[in-house]
CSV table of C-alpha atoms in Angstrom, one decimal:
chain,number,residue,atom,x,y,z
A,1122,UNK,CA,76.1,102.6,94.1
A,1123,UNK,CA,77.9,106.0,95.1
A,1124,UNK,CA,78.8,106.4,98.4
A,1125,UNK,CA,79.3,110.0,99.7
A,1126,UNK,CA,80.4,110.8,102.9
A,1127,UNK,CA,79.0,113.8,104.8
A,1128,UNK,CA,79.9,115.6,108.6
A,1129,UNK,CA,80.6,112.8,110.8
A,1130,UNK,CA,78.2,109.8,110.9
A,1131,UNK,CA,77.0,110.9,107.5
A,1132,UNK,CA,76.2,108.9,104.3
A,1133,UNK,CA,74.4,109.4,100.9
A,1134,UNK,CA,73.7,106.4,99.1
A,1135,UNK,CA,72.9,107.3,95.1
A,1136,UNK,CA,71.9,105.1,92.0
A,1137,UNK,CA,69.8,105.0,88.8
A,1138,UNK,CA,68.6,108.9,90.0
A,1139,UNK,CA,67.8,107.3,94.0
A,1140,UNK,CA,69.3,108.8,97.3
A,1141,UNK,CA,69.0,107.2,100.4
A,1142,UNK,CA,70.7,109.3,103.8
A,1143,UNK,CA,72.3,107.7,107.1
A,1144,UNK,CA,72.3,109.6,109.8
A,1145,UNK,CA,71.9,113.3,109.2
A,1146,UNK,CA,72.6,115.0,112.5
A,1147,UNK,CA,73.8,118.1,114.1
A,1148,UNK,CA,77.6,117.5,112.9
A,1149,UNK,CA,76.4,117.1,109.2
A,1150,UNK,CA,76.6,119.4,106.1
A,1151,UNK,CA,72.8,120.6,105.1
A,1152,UNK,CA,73.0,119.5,101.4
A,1153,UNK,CA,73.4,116.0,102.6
A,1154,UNK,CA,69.3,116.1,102.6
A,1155,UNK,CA,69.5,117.5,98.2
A,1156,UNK,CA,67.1,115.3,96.8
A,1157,UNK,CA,67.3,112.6,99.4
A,1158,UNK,CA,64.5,110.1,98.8
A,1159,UNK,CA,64.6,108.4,102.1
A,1160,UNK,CA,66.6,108.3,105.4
A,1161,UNK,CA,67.4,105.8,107.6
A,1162,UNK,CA,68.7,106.7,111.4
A,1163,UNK,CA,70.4,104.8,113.7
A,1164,UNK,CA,69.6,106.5,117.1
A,1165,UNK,CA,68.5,109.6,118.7
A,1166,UNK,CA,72.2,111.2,119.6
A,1167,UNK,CA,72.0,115.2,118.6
A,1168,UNK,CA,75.3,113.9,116.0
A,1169,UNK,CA,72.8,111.3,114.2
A,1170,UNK,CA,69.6,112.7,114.4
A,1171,UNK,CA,68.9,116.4,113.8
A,1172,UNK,CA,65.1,116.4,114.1
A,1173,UNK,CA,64.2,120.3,113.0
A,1174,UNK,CA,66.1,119.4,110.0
A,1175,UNK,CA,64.5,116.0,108.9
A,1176,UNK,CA,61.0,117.5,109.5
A,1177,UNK,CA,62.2,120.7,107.2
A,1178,UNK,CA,63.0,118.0,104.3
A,1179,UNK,CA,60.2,116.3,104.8
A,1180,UNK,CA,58.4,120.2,104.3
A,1181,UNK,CA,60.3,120.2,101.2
A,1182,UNK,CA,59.6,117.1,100.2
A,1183,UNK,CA,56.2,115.4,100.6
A,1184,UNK,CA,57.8,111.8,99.1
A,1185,UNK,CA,60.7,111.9,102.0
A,1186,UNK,CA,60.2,108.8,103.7
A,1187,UNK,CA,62.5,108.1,107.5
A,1188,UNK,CA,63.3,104.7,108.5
A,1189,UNK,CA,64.4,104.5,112.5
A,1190,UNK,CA,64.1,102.6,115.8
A,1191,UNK,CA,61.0,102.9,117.8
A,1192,UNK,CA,62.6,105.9,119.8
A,1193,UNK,CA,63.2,108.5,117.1
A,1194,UNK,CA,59.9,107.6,115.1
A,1195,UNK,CA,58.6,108.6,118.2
A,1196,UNK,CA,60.3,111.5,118.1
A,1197,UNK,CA,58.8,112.1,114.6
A,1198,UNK,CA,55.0,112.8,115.8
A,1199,UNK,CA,53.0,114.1,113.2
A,1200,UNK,CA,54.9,112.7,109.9
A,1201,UNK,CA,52.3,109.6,109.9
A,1202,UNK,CA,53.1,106.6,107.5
A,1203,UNK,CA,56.1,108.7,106.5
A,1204,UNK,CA,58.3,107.5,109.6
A,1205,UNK,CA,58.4,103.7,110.1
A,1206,UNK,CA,59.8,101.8,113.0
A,1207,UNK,CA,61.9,98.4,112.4
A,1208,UNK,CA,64.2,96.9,114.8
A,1209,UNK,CA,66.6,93.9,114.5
A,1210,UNK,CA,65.8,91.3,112.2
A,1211,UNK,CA,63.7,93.4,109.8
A,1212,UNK,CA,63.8,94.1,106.5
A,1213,UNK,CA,62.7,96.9,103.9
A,1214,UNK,CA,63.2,98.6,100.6
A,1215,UNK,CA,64.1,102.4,100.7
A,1216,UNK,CA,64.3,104.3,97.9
A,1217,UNK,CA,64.9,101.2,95.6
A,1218,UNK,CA,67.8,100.1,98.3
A,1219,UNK,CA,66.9,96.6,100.1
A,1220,UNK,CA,68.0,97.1,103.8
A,1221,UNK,CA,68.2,95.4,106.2
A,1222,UNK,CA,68.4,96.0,110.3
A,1223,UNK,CA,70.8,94.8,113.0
A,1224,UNK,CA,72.1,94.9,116.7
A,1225,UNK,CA,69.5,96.8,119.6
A,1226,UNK,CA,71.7,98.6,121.5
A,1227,UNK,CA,73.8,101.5,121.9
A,1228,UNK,CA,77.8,100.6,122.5
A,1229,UNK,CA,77.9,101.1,126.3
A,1230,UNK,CA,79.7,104.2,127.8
A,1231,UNK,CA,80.0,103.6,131.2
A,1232,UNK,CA,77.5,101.8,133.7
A,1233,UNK,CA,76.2,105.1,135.2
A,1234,UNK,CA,75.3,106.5,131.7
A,1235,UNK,CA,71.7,104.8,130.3
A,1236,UNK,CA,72.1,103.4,127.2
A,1237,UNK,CA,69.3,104.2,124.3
A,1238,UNK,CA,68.3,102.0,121.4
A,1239,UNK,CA,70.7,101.7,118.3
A,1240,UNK,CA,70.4,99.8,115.1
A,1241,UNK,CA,73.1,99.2,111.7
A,1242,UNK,CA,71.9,99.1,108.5
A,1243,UNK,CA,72.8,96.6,106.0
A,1244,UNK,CA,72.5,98.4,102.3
A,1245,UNK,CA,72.1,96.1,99.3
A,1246,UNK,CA,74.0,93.4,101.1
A,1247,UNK,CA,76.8,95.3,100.2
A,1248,UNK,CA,77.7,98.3,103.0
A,1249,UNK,CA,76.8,98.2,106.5
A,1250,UNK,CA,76.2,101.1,108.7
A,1251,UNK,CA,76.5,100.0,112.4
A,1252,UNK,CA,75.7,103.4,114.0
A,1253,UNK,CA,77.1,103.5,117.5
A,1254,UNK,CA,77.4,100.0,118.2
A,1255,UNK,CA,80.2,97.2,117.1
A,1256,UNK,CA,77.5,95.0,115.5
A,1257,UNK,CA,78.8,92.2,113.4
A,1258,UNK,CA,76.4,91.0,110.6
A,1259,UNK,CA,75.9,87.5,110.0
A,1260,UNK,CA,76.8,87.8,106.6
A,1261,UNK,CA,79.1,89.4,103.9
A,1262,UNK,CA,79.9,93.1,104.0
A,1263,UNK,CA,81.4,94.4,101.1
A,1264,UNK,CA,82.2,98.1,102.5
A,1265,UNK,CA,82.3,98.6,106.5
A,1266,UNK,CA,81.6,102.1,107.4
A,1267,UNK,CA,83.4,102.0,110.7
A,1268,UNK,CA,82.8,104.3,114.0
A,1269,UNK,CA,86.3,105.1,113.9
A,1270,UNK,CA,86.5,107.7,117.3
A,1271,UNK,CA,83.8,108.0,120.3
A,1272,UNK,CA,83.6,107.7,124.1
A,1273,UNK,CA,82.4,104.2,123.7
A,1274,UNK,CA,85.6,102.6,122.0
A,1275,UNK,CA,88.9,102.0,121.8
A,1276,UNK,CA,91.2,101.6,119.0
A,1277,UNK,CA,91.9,98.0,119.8
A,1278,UNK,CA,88.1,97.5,119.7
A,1279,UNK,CA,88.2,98.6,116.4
A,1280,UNK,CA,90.9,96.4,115.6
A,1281,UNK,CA,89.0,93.3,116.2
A,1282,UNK,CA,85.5,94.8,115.6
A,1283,UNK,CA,87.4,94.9,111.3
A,1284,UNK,CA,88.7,91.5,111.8
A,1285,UNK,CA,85.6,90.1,112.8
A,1286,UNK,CA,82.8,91.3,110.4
A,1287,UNK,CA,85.7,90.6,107.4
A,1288,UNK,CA,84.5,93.4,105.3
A,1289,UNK,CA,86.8,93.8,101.9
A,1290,UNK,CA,87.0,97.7,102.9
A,1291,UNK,CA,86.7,99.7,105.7
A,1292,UNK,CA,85.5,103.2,105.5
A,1293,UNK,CA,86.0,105.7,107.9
A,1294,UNK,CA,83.1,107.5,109.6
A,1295,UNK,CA,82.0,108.8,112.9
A,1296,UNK,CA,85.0,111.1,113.1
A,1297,UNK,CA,84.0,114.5,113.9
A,1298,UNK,CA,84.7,115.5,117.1
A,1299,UNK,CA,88.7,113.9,116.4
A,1300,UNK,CA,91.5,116.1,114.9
A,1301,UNK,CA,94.0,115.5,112.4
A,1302,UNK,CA,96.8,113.9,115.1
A,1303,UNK,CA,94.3,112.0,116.7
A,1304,UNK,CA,93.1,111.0,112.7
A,1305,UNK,CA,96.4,110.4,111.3
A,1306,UNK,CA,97.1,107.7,114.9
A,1307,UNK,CA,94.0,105.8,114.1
A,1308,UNK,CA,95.1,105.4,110.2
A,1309,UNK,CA,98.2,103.9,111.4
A,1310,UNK,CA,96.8,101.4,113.8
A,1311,UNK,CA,94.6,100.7,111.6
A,1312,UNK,CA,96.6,100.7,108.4
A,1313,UNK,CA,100.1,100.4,107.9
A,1314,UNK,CA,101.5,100.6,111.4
A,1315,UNK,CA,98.9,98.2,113.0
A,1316,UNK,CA,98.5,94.6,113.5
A,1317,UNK,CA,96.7,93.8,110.8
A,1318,UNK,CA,92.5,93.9,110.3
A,1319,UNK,CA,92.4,92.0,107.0
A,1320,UNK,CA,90.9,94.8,105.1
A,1321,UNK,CA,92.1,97.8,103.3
A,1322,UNK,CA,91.1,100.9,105.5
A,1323,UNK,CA,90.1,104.8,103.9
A,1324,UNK,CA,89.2,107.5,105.6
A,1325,UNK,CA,86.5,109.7,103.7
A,1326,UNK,CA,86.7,113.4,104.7
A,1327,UNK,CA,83.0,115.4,103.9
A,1328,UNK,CA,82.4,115.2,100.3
A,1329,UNK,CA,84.8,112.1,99.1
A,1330,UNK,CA,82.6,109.6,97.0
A,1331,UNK,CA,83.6,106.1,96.3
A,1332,UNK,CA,82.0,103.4,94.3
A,1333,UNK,CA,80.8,100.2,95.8
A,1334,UNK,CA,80.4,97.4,94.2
């Protein structure tokens, strides 16, 4: 598949004429919706979930289908049997993609700050999409998208979050409110200056593609 990273959280998953979007919210580029077949969101944060602009794609496109926790779908009224709930555990196809759904919660903030609903994606058993959470799969990831800056995490979190889900890459993401010192100190820790994670780490700026797999 060919990954494309948009603003932020963002993600465009394409193959065989297919496009499946992560997380299209108010920090992400609007042609990261172009021919998107289906989305899947994480959680309701304004940076994930841009609600005028899903239900404008779905205008445009009456075959859109949105995948999401229980909280945005409800967010989604009047879309029908477009918008489908799943939570951890579950499993679906989108767009052609098999997916499947892990972790509950949102990484906590601080105790005085309520903490809403968050699920990861597992694509193709291949690249995993944790959201705002420090999930780790119970299985192989090929390609970790990793929440690399947020007030919910540390760098040393980060650190251990890569050694323990053991992904063969990790790919930057979640990384739009952090400049270029701030970018350029987490690509050391992470990288060639750190202790070690075990994995190869890139960071994508808007509009770098990879192939996975």
């Amino acid at each position: 598949m060919l990954l494309t990273k948009f603003g932020h959280a963002c993600v465009r998953m394409e193959r065989d004429g297919r496009r499946l979007v992560v997380d299209p919210g108010g920090l992400t580029e609007a042609q990261a919706l172009d021919g998107a077949d289906a989305v899947l969101v994480t959680h309701e944060h304004f940076d994930h979930f841009d609600e005028a602009v899903l239900r404008e794609a779905a205008l445009r496109n009456p075959a859109l289908r949105i995948w999401t926790n229980s909280s945005v779908a409800g967010q989604l009224d009047g879309l029908g049997a477009r918008v489908t709930a799943v939570g951890e555990g579950e499993s679906f196809t989108a767009a052609g993609f098999d997916v499947q759904v892990y972790g509950t919660w949102h990484a906590p903030i601080h105790p005085d700050v309520p903490r809403v609903g968050n699920i990861g994606f597992l694509v193709d058993d291949a690249l995993f999409h944790p959201g705002d959470a420090l999930t780790v799969p119970d299985t192989t990831v090929d390609t970790l998208l990793l929440p690399v800056h947020g007030p919910w995490s540390t760098t040393g979190q980060l650190i251990d979050y890569v050694r323990a889900v053991a992904p063969r890459q990790a790919c930057a993401i979640h990384d739009g409110a952090l400049n270029d010192v701030g970018g350029a100190m987490i690509r050391g820790f992470l990288g060639y200056k750190g202790p070690g994670t075990g994995a190869p780490y890139r960071h994508l700026t808007a509009g770098t593609s990879l192939t996975i797999g």
